[in-house]
Amino acid sequence: MKQTKSLLEQLSVAKQLLRWTVLVIPVAIIVGSLVALFLWLLEEVTQLRMQHEWLLFGLPLAGVLIYWLYRLGGKNAEKGNNLIMDEIHQPGGGVPARMAPLVLITTIITHLFGGSAGREGTAVQIGGSMAGLIGKKLGLPARDIRILLMTGIAAGFGAVFGTPLTGAVFALEVLAIGVMRYDALIPCLIAAVFADIVCSAWGIEHTHYHILYKSDPLVNWLPFVHHNLLLLAKVIVSGVFFGLSSLLFSRLIHNIRANANAYIKIPWLIPVVGGIVIILLSYVAGTADYLGLGVYSKSPDGVSIVAAFDPNGHINDWSWLWKLVFTAITLGMGFKGGEVTPLFFIGATLGHTLALILGAPVDLFAGLGFIAVFAGATNTPIACTLMGAELFGTEHILYFAVACFTAYYFSGHSGIYGAQRLEVKKLY
């Protein structure tokens, strides 16, 4: 009798997995394809902006265009990632399909004219809106649409960075601080893996970062210790600074948005002012390296994420702060795009600076900052640890975890996503 019951349970599990595979693959194909289109367009407009630096002067007008696009056709789509997360927490009006084309177009406009923004927010919104559309068309119940929305997040994130495992765990971890729901684990993994495959099939190649540092041999006087304790202490100290920079970024972007709405009474003037400030800041900084994504620079001697991994890279001690301010103003004053790639920039350049101060390996600490500042700002230390393994390999995974977990604790209870719920406090 027990064997029969067990067999029926296993058949039920198999049926459920097959059902979700059938539901998720269309989401992955559509999202992977749209993310591929988005990444291709993003590369094209980035190259165009670098060739024609005068485009920066069109940023204020671009902000007005973005405002009116959302005002005329966006409605609640302007809430972006927070709308998707709210719908997962408490189903309501749904995630509109118009979110995908709107965020894609407006993010491309932001980057074309020099706004400092990322790409993950666009990919996640594409994923969530397409998943919501498919769920509605199929007439799925609210519980299933909730899971499908999570698979959309996983698909978008996994495809845009080429990190499917991270995408799957990020979709589970980002919704609430301190709690992960496992009911969507397999669907999210399927979505992220297939979306990444589809995106790559379109010929999209992701930037590769390399940590060449090799771990020191075992310390002879402590043969049972398998890691360099001095280096580990430096990682912990750096993790504190990574977490504090995450906290600064989150607080600054929220404060800029709140104050802009409070003191600038004409809404479409908010991005105009933001665009003018970005233009002025670029002249004060004396470089265009803090505009756009920041993955690479037009100049071989420029500041970029790639350059941060080079011990001889021309990274200013305050490069991380410049990028933080540029991005907070861009996104806080109405332009569209994600926060994560700028967080990579902030973390990698801060890691470079800390490595030189502490006498640590530059490429390792650039990689630690890359993932840890992101972990602190999104409260997703497990996903970011896995991102380190997917991007840089597993040799330094303990350092990845220590940096991400430390940054998570020192980043406070708020993050870049206002809809993220606090389930378990970091201090008890």
Tab-separated table of C-alpha atoms in Angstrom:
chain	number	residue	atom	x	y	z
A	1	MET	CA	0.000	0.000	0.000
A	2	LYS	CA	2.808	2.401	0.958
A	3	GLN	CA	4.699	1.545	-2.237
A	4	THR	CA	1.610	2.295	-4.314
A	5	LYS	CA	1.130	5.624	-2.563
A	6	SER	CA	4.796	6.504	-3.093
A	7	LEU	CA	4.555	5.598	-6.771
A	8	LEU	CA	1.476	7.784	-7.196
A	9	GLU	CA	3.297	10.693	-5.525
A	10	GLN	CA	6.250	10.316	-7.873
A	11	LEU	CA	3.943	10.200	-10.878
A	12	SER	CA	2.232	13.328	-9.614
A	13	VAL	CA	5.612	15.078	-9.303
A	14	ALA	CA	6.572	13.996	-12.821
A	15	LYS	CA	3.250	15.279	-14.170
A	16	GLN	CA	3.752	18.615	-12.411
A	17	LEU	CA	7.276	19.014	-13.785
A	18	LEU	CA	6.103	18.196	-17.291
A	19	ARG	CA	3.269	20.707	-17.002
A	20	TRP	CA	5.580	23.494	-15.857
A	21	THR	CA	8.122	22.670	-18.526
A	22	VAL	CA	5.432	23.078	-21.182
A	23	LEU	CA	4.290	26.367	-19.608
A	24	VAL	CA	7.762	27.810	-19.070
A	25	ILE	CA	9.465	27.052	-22.393
A	26	PRO	CA	7.332	29.565	-24.365
A	27	VAL	CA	8.182	32.194	-21.739
A	28	ALA	CA	11.882	31.366	-22.069
A	29	ILE	CA	11.830	31.477	-25.876
A	30	ILE	CA	10.042	34.832	-26.026
A	31	VAL	CA	12.030	36.439	-23.201
A	32	GLY	CA	15.369	35.079	-24.430
A	33	SER	CA	14.669	36.450	-27.914
A	34	LEU	CA	13.570	39.871	-26.663
A	35	VAL	CA	16.566	40.127	-24.349
A	36	ALA	CA	18.824	39.262	-27.294
A	37	LEU	CA	17.203	42.068	-29.296
A	38	PHE	CA	17.611	44.431	-26.367
A	39	LEU	CA	21.306	43.585	-25.867
A	40	TRP	CA	22.006	44.014	-29.583
A	41	LEU	CA	20.283	47.403	-29.636
A	42	LEU	CA	22.093	48.414	-26.467
A	43	GLU	CA	25.464	47.638	-28.009
A	44	GLU	CA	24.574	49.574	-31.143
A	45	VAL	CA	23.448	52.723	-29.318
A	46	THR	CA	26.436	52.551	-26.960
A	47	GLN	CA	28.815	52.537	-29.912
A	48	LEU	CA	26.830	55.351	-31.522
A	49	ARG	CA	26.996	57.488	-28.384
A	50	MET	CA	30.739	56.944	-28.038
A	51	GLN	CA	31.263	58.020	-31.645
A	52	HIS	CA	29.029	61.084	-31.288
A	53	GLU	CA	29.594	62.559	-27.828
A	54	TRP	CA	27.378	65.538	-28.655
A	55	LEU	CA	24.366	63.244	-28.157
A	56	LEU	CA	24.760	63.872	-24.422
A	57	PHE	CA	23.306	67.351	-24.921
A	58	GLY	CA	20.034	65.717	-25.998
A	59	LEU	CA	19.628	63.957	-22.637
A	60	PRO	CA	17.182	66.530	-21.160
A	61	LEU	CA	14.908	66.276	-24.237
A	62	ALA	CA	15.226	62.484	-24.120
A	63	GLY	CA	13.956	62.641	-20.543
A	64	VAL	CA	10.883	64.577	-21.662
A	65	LEU	CA	10.235	61.974	-24.371
A	66	ILE	CA	10.497	59.157	-21.833
A	67	TYR	CA	8.124	60.963	-19.485
A	68	TRP	CA	5.463	61.406	-22.164
A	69	LEU	CA	5.804	57.855	-23.466
A	70	TYR	CA	4.907	56.572	-20.016
A	71	ARG	CA	2.324	59.274	-19.403
A	72	LEU	CA	0.451	58.479	-22.631
A	73	GLY	CA	0.809	54.703	-22.722
A	74	GLY	CA	2.481	53.471	-19.576
A	75	LYS	CA	-0.078	53.825	-16.784
A	76	ASN	CA	1.022	51.486	-13.959
A	77	ALA	CA	3.874	50.071	-16.093
A	78	GLU	CA	6.081	52.882	-14.794
A	79	LYS	CA	6.408	51.043	-11.471
A	80	GLY	CA	8.676	48.591	-13.280
A	81	ASN	CA	10.267	45.816	-11.241
A	82	ASN	CA	8.288	46.825	-8.158
A	83	LEU	CA	5.002	46.211	-9.984
A	84	ILE	CA	6.071	42.668	-10.854
A	85	MET	CA	7.130	41.999	-7.269
A	86	ASP	CA	3.875	43.447	-5.914
A	87	GLU	CA	1.886	41.174	-8.229
A	88	ILE	CA	3.812	38.161	-6.971
A	89	HIS	CA	3.202	39.124	-3.347
A	90	GLN	CA	-0.443	40.082	-3.833
A	91	PRO	CA	-2.109	39.504	-7.216
A	92	GLY	CA	-4.079	42.534	-8.365
A	93	GLY	CA	-4.422	44.197	-11.752
A	94	GLY	CA	-1.693	42.120	-13.348
A	95	VAL	CA	1.491	43.079	-15.182
A	96	PRO	CA	0.631	44.850	-18.463
A	97	ALA	CA	2.135	43.536	-21.695
A	98	ARG	CA	2.934	47.117	-22.750
A	99	MET	CA	5.644	47.175	-20.074
A	100	ALA	CA	8.022	45.205	-22.330
A	101	PRO	CA	8.117	47.521	-25.386
A	102	LEU	CA	7.964	50.642	-23.214
A	103	VAL	CA	10.917	49.758	-21.012
A	104	LEU	CA	12.927	48.453	-23.962
A	105	ILE	CA	12.451	51.643	-25.982
A	106	THR	CA	12.978	54.030	-23.066
A	107	THR	CA	16.097	52.222	-21.830
A	108	ILE	CA	17.595	52.427	-25.319
A	109	ILE	CA	16.779	56.162	-25.375
A	110	THR	CA	18.444	56.624	-21.970
A	111	HIS	CA	21.643	54.922	-23.140
A	112	LEU	CA	21.712	56.610	-26.539
A	113	PHE	CA	21.850	60.034	-24.909
A	114	GLY	CA	24.285	59.147	-22.139
A	115	GLY	CA	22.220	58.306	-19.073
A	116	SER	CA	24.049	56.178	-16.503
A	117	ALA	CA	21.880	53.088	-16.186
A	118	GLY	CA	21.970	49.317	-16.424
A	119	ARG	CA	20.105	46.572	-18.210
A	120	GLU	CA	18.822	44.057	-15.662
A	121	GLY	CA	15.705	46.104	-14.866
A	122	THR	CA	14.724	46.116	-18.523
A	123	ALA	CA	15.308	42.375	-18.894
A	124	VAL	CA	13.342	41.580	-15.731
A	125	GLN	CA	10.442	43.777	-16.834
A	126	ILE	CA	10.433	42.134	-20.263
A	127	GLY	CA	10.362	38.768	-18.547
A	128	GLY	CA	7.616	39.668	-16.106
A	129	SER	CA	5.353	41.313	-18.677
A	130	MET	CA	5.673	38.440	-21.166
A	131	ALA	CA	5.100	35.848	-18.451
A	132	GLY	CA	2.030	37.745	-17.277
A	133	LEU	CA	0.695	37.948	-20.828
A	134	ILE	CA	1.100	34.207	-21.398
A	135	GLY	CA	-0.516	33.444	-18.035
A	136	LYS	CA	-3.556	35.565	-18.919
A	137	LYS	CA	-3.898	34.083	-22.406
A	138	LEU	CA	-3.865	30.584	-20.960
A	139	GLY	CA	-6.364	31.508	-18.251
A	140	LEU	CA	-4.109	30.312	-15.433
A	141	PRO	CA	-5.182	30.783	-11.813
A	142	ALA	CA	-3.546	33.460	-9.661
A	143	ARG	CA	-1.195	30.984	-7.939
A	144	ASP	CA	0.182	29.744	-11.256
A	145	ILE	CA	0.533	33.277	-12.644
A	146	ARG	CA	2.528	34.151	-9.535
A	147	ILE	CA	4.999	31.356	-10.285
A	148	LEU	CA	5.046	32.240	-13.970
A	149	LEU	CA	5.960	35.836	-13.097
A	150	MET	CA	8.881	34.507	-11.073
A	151	THR	CA	10.017	32.460	-14.073
A	152	GLY	CA	9.879	35.661	-16.127
A	153	ILE	CA	12.259	37.329	-13.664
A	154	ALA	CA	14.563	34.307	-13.792
A	155	ALA	CA	14.498	34.172	-17.590
A	156	GLY	CA	15.214	37.874	-18.021
A	157	PHE	CA	18.010	37.974	-15.462
A	158	GLY	CA	19.618	34.717	-16.564
A	159	ALA	CA	19.604	35.721	-20.228
A	160	VAL	CA	20.820	39.299	-19.854
A	161	PHE	CA	23.959	38.319	-17.915
A	162	GLY	CA	24.484	34.771	-19.171
A	163	THR	CA	24.104	33.418	-15.618
A	164	PRO	CA	21.125	31.028	-15.559
A	165	LEU	CA	21.750	29.562	-12.106
A	166	THR	CA	22.022	33.048	-10.639
A	167	GLY	CA	18.863	34.086	-12.475
A	168	ALA	CA	16.882	31.204	-10.992
A	169	VAL	CA	17.999	31.840	-7.412
A	170	PHE	CA	17.709	35.631	-7.787
A	171	ALA	CA	14.019	35.256	-8.692
A	172	LEU	CA	13.442	33.283	-5.485
A	173	GLU	CA	15.606	35.408	-3.183
A	174	VAL	CA	14.815	38.967	-4.274
A	175	LEU	CA	11.146	38.984	-3.276
A	176	ALA	CA	11.662	39.041	0.480
A	177	ILE	CA	14.594	39.688	2.798
A	178	GLY	CA	15.491	36.576	4.768
A	179	VAL	CA	13.077	34.133	3.105
A	180	MET	CA	13.139	32.019	-0.050
A	181	ARG	CA	10.104	30.256	-1.481
A	182	TYR	CA	10.914	26.939	-3.146
A	183	ASP	CA	7.610	26.297	-4.899
A	184	ALA	CA	8.978	27.977	-8.039
A	185	LEU	CA	12.487	26.507	-7.861
A	186	ILE	CA	12.335	24.102	-10.811
A	187	PRO	CA	10.213	26.366	-13.075
A	188	CYS	CA	12.647	29.250	-12.480
A	189	LEU	CA	15.652	27.085	-13.260
A	190	ILE	CA	14.054	25.786	-16.462
A	191	ALA	CA	13.158	29.329	-17.534
A	192	ALA	CA	16.608	30.762	-16.831
A	193	VAL	CA	18.486	27.948	-18.575
A	194	PHE	CA	16.319	27.966	-21.706
A	195	ALA	CA	16.232	31.773	-21.929
A	196	ASP	CA	20.029	31.883	-21.731
A	197	ILE	CA	20.281	29.239	-24.482
A	198	VAL	CA	17.858	31.151	-26.698
A	199	CYS	CA	19.671	34.448	-26.137
A	200	SER	CA	23.014	32.843	-27.004
A	201	ALA	CA	21.491	31.158	-30.064
A	202	TRP	CA	20.821	34.630	-31.481
A	203	GLY	CA	24.568	35.262	-31.451
A	204	ILE	CA	24.736	37.363	-28.299
A	205	GLU	CA	28.076	37.181	-26.482
A	206	HIS	CA	28.500	38.329	-22.913
A	207	THR	CA	31.545	40.140	-21.567
A	208	HIS	CA	34.033	37.792	-19.919
A	209	TYR	CA	35.841	38.811	-16.757
A	210	HIS	CA	38.869	36.941	-15.449
A	211	ILE	CA	40.398	36.551	-12.009
A	212	LEU	CA	43.954	35.350	-12.575
A	213	TYR	CA	44.947	35.331	-8.919
A	214	LYS	CA	45.747	31.875	-7.569
A	215	SER	CA	45.271	31.009	-3.931
A	216	ASP	CA	48.381	30.933	-1.762
A	217	PRO	CA	49.672	27.545	-0.612
A	218	LEU	CA	48.634	26.308	2.803
A	219	VAL	CA	50.151	28.078	5.789
A	220	ASN	CA	52.683	25.610	7.215
A	221	TRP	CA	52.211	26.546	10.859
A	222	LEU	CA	48.453	25.884	10.617
A	223	PRO	CA	48.200	22.841	8.343
A	224	PHE	CA	44.492	22.425	9.023
A	225	VAL	CA	43.669	25.890	7.608
A	226	HIS	CA	42.913	25.713	3.916
A	227	HIS	CA	42.724	29.432	3.200
A	228	ASN	CA	44.898	32.497	3.651
A	229	LEU	CA	43.580	33.962	6.910
A	230	LEU	CA	45.128	37.379	6.324
A	231	LEU	CA	43.505	37.593	2.906
A	232	LEU	CA	40.215	36.429	4.416
A	233	ALA	CA	40.399	39.241	6.984
A	234	LYS	CA	40.942	41.743	4.151
A	235	VAL	CA	37.897	40.309	2.362
A	236	ILE	CA	35.774	40.850	5.486
A	237	VAL	CA	36.955	44.454	5.842
A	238	SER	CA	36.229	45.076	2.161
A	239	GLY	CA	32.816	43.430	2.532
A	240	VAL	CA	31.914	46.061	5.122
A	241	PHE	CA	32.769	48.848	2.666
A	242	PHE	CA	30.908	47.069	-0.142
A	243	GLY	CA	27.805	46.896	2.047
A	244	LEU	CA	28.059	50.546	3.059
A	245	SER	CA	28.369	51.600	-0.584
A	246	SER	CA	25.241	49.560	-1.347
A	247	LEU	CA	23.440	51.367	1.466
A	248	LEU	CA	24.627	54.748	0.180
A	249	PHE	CA	23.439	53.954	-3.341
A	250	SER	CA	19.997	52.789	-2.221
A	251	ARG	CA	19.464	55.737	0.110
A	252	LEU	CA	20.688	58.276	-2.452
A	253	ILE	CA	18.524	57.037	-5.317
A	254	HIS	CA	15.405	56.958	-3.117
A	255	ASN	CA	16.116	60.414	-1.669
A	256	ILE	CA	16.752	61.956	-5.070
A	257	ARG	CA	13.475	60.536	-6.386
A	258	ALA	CA	11.510	61.722	-3.334
A	259	ASN	CA	13.009	65.224	-3.320
A	260	ALA	CA	12.626	65.645	-7.077
A	261	ASN	CA	8.927	64.833	-6.825
A	262	ALA	CA	8.534	67.116	-3.792
A	263	TYR	CA	10.315	70.210	-5.089
A	264	ILE	CA	9.870	70.094	-8.869
A	265	LYS	CA	6.142	70.649	-9.316
A	266	ILE	CA	6.046	70.165	-13.101
A	267	PRO	CA	6.651	66.397	-13.580
A	268	TRP	CA	8.241	66.524	-17.031
A	269	LEU	CA	10.812	69.015	-15.737
A	270	ILE	CA	12.260	66.366	-13.414
A	271	PRO	CA	14.136	64.463	-16.169
A	272	VAL	CA	15.079	67.783	-17.787
A	273	VAL	CA	16.817	68.894	-14.592
A	274	GLY	CA	18.331	65.437	-14.206
A	275	GLY	CA	19.698	65.520	-17.750
A	276	ILE	CA	21.230	68.971	-17.229
A	277	VAL	CA	22.875	67.838	-13.982
A	278	ILE	CA	24.378	64.781	-15.736
A	279	ILE	CA	25.806	67.026	-18.474
A	280	LEU	CA	27.353	69.353	-15.895
A	281	LEU	CA	28.744	66.460	-13.852
A	282	SER	CA	30.398	64.941	-16.912
A	283	TYR	CA	32.299	68.207	-17.381
A	284	VAL	CA	33.220	68.390	-13.704
A	285	ALA	CA	34.485	64.799	-13.803
A	286	GLY	CA	36.336	65.545	-17.046
A	287	THR	CA	35.365	62.260	-18.647
A	288	ALA	CA	32.464	60.434	-20.296
A	289	ASP	CA	33.408	57.149	-18.623
A	290	TYR	CA	30.607	57.437	-16.058
A	291	LEU	CA	27.891	57.580	-18.730
A	292	GLY	CA	26.058	54.531	-20.065
A	293	LEU	CA	26.759	51.002	-18.878
A	294	GLY	CA	30.449	51.439	-18.117
A	295	VAL	CA	31.412	47.887	-19.095
A	296	TYR	CA	34.219	49.257	-21.243
A	297	SER	CA	35.542	52.696	-22.135
A	298	LYS	CA	36.103	54.435	-25.429
A	299	SER	CA	39.693	55.136	-24.358
A	300	PRO	CA	42.192	52.357	-23.503
A	301	ASP	CA	43.109	54.422	-20.442
A	302	GLY	CA	39.504	54.997	-19.417
A	303	VAL	CA	37.629	53.876	-16.327
A	304	SER	CA	35.396	50.824	-16.801
A	305	ILE	CA	34.420	47.508	-15.270
A	306	VAL	CA	36.912	45.665	-17.475
A	307	ALA	CA	39.698	48.084	-16.509
A	308	ALA	CA	38.986	47.537	-12.803
A	309	PHE	CA	40.224	43.932	-13.090
A	310	ASP	CA	43.601	45.130	-14.405
A	311	PRO	CA	46.168	45.988	-11.688
A	312	ASN	CA	47.499	48.635	-14.065
A	313	GLY	CA	44.050	49.974	-14.925
A	314	HIS	CA	43.611	53.726	-14.674
A	315	ILE	CA	41.064	53.643	-11.858
A	316	ASN	CA	40.641	56.799	-9.801
A	317	ASP	CA	40.240	56.320	-6.040
A	318	TRP	CA	36.796	57.926	-6.304
A	319	SER	CA	35.645	56.300	-9.549
A	320	TRP	CA	33.124	54.211	-7.632
A	321	LEU	CA	31.570	57.311	-6.065
A	322	TRP	CA	31.360	59.153	-9.390
A	323	LYS	CA	29.452	56.246	-10.945
A	324	LEU	CA	27.220	55.981	-7.889
A	325	VAL	CA	26.222	59.648	-8.149
A	326	PHE	CA	25.750	59.574	-11.934
A	327	THR	CA	23.487	56.522	-11.705
A	328	ALA	CA	21.465	57.714	-8.716
A	329	ILE	CA	20.678	60.971	-10.522
A	330	THR	CA	19.861	59.251	-13.816
A	331	LEU	CA	17.444	56.713	-12.354
A	332	GLY	CA	16.183	58.884	-9.505
A	333	MET	CA	15.082	61.615	-11.908
A	334	GLY	CA	12.987	59.588	-14.307
A	335	PHE	CA	15.262	57.887	-16.828
A	336	LYS	CA	14.882	54.161	-17.430
A	337	GLY	CA	17.213	51.205	-17.134
A	338	GLY	CA	18.521	48.866	-14.489
A	339	GLU	CA	20.717	49.412	-11.469
A	340	VAL	CA	22.778	46.221	-11.501
A	341	THR	CA	25.437	46.922	-14.151
A	342	PRO	CA	26.233	50.306	-12.535
A	343	LEU	CA	26.451	48.415	-9.237
A	344	PHE	CA	28.979	46.101	-10.905
A	345	PHE	CA	30.963	49.197	-11.914
A	346	ILE	CA	30.757	50.692	-8.416
A	347	GLY	CA	31.797	47.422	-6.800
A	348	ALA	CA	34.614	46.560	-9.205
A	349	THR	CA	36.223	50.011	-9.024
A	350	LEU	CA	35.806	50.177	-5.230
A	351	GLY	CA	37.339	46.693	-4.998
A	352	HIS	CA	40.268	47.861	-7.139
A	353	THR	CA	40.852	50.821	-4.826
A	354	LEU	CA	40.562	48.748	-1.640
A	355	ALA	CA	42.963	46.139	-3.020
A	356	LEU	CA	45.640	48.768	-3.561
A	357	ILE	CA	45.094	50.174	-0.049
A	358	LEU	CA	45.105	46.750	1.652
A	359	GLY	CA	47.827	45.168	-0.465
A	360	ALA	CA	45.493	42.521	-1.864
A	361	PRO	CA	45.070	40.971	-5.346
A	362	VAL	CA	43.387	43.614	-7.535
A	363	ASP	CA	41.549	41.257	-9.882
A	364	LEU	CA	40.167	39.182	-6.993
A	365	PHE	CA	38.919	42.221	-5.080
A	366	ALA	CA	37.455	43.779	-8.230
A	367	GLY	CA	35.494	40.561	-8.669
A	368	LEU	CA	34.443	40.568	-5.013
A	369	GLY	CA	33.193	44.138	-5.268
A	370	PHE	CA	31.460	43.313	-8.550
A	371	ILE	CA	29.159	40.795	-6.853
A	372	ALA	CA	29.110	42.054	-3.241
A	373	VAL	CA	27.833	45.594	-3.868
A	374	PHE	CA	25.073	44.025	-5.949
A	375	ALA	CA	24.346	41.578	-3.107
A	376	GLY	CA	24.007	44.416	-0.613
A	377	ALA	CA	21.810	46.613	-2.796
A	378	THR	CA	19.389	43.807	-3.702
A	379	ASN	CA	19.644	41.733	-0.477
A	380	THR	CA	20.465	38.603	-2.495
A	381	PRO	CA	23.749	37.231	-1.080
A	382	ILE	CA	23.179	33.626	-2.185
A	383	ALA	CA	22.373	34.534	-5.786
A	384	CYS	CA	25.405	36.832	-5.936
A	385	THR	CA	27.712	34.170	-4.542
A	386	LEU	CA	26.509	31.868	-7.310
A	387	MET	CA	27.052	34.679	-9.816
A	388	GLY	CA	30.671	34.825	-8.720
A	389	ALA	CA	31.022	31.108	-9.411
A	390	GLU	CA	29.319	31.378	-12.814
A	391	LEU	CA	31.353	34.390	-13.934
A	392	PHE	CA	34.745	33.759	-12.341
A	393	GLY	CA	34.900	30.045	-11.530
A	394	THR	CA	34.692	28.253	-8.192
A	395	GLU	CA	38.296	28.514	-6.946
A	396	HIS	CA	37.568	31.564	-4.773
A	397	ILE	CA	33.977	30.763	-3.868
A	398	LEU	CA	34.624	31.070	-0.109
A	399	TYR	CA	35.822	34.648	-0.615
A	400	PHE	CA	32.784	35.310	-2.810
A	401	ALA	CA	30.459	34.119	-0.052
A	402	VAL	CA	32.223	36.024	2.725
A	403	ALA	CA	32.189	39.273	0.741
A	404	CYS	CA	28.551	38.926	-0.309
A	405	PHE	CA	27.277	37.865	3.118
A	406	THR	CA	29.195	40.650	4.860
A	407	ALA	CA	27.938	43.255	2.392
A	408	TYR	CA	24.409	41.943	2.869
A	409	TYR	CA	24.531	42.530	6.630
A	410	PHE	CA	26.036	46.006	6.370
A	411	SER	CA	23.662	47.257	3.666
A	412	GLY	CA	20.734	47.822	6.007
A	413	HIS	CA	17.155	46.639	5.636
A	414	SER	CA	16.298	48.652	2.557
A	415	GLY	CA	17.447	48.096	-1.003
A	416	ILE	CA	16.927	49.322	-4.513
A	417	TYR	CA	13.550	47.555	-4.790
A	418	GLY	CA	10.845	49.228	-2.736
A	419	ALA	CA	8.480	46.254	-3.125
A	420	GLN	CA	10.953	43.870	-1.497
A	421	ARG	CA	9.438	42.678	1.773
A	422	LEU	CA	11.250	42.336	5.080
A	423	GLU	CA	10.516	38.871	6.442
A	424	VAL	CA	13.529	38.243	8.682
A	425	LYS	CA	15.540	41.088	10.183
A	426	LYS	CA	19.325	41.024	9.818
A	427	LEU	CA	19.676	41.887	13.516
A	428	TYR	CA	17.750	39.979	16.169
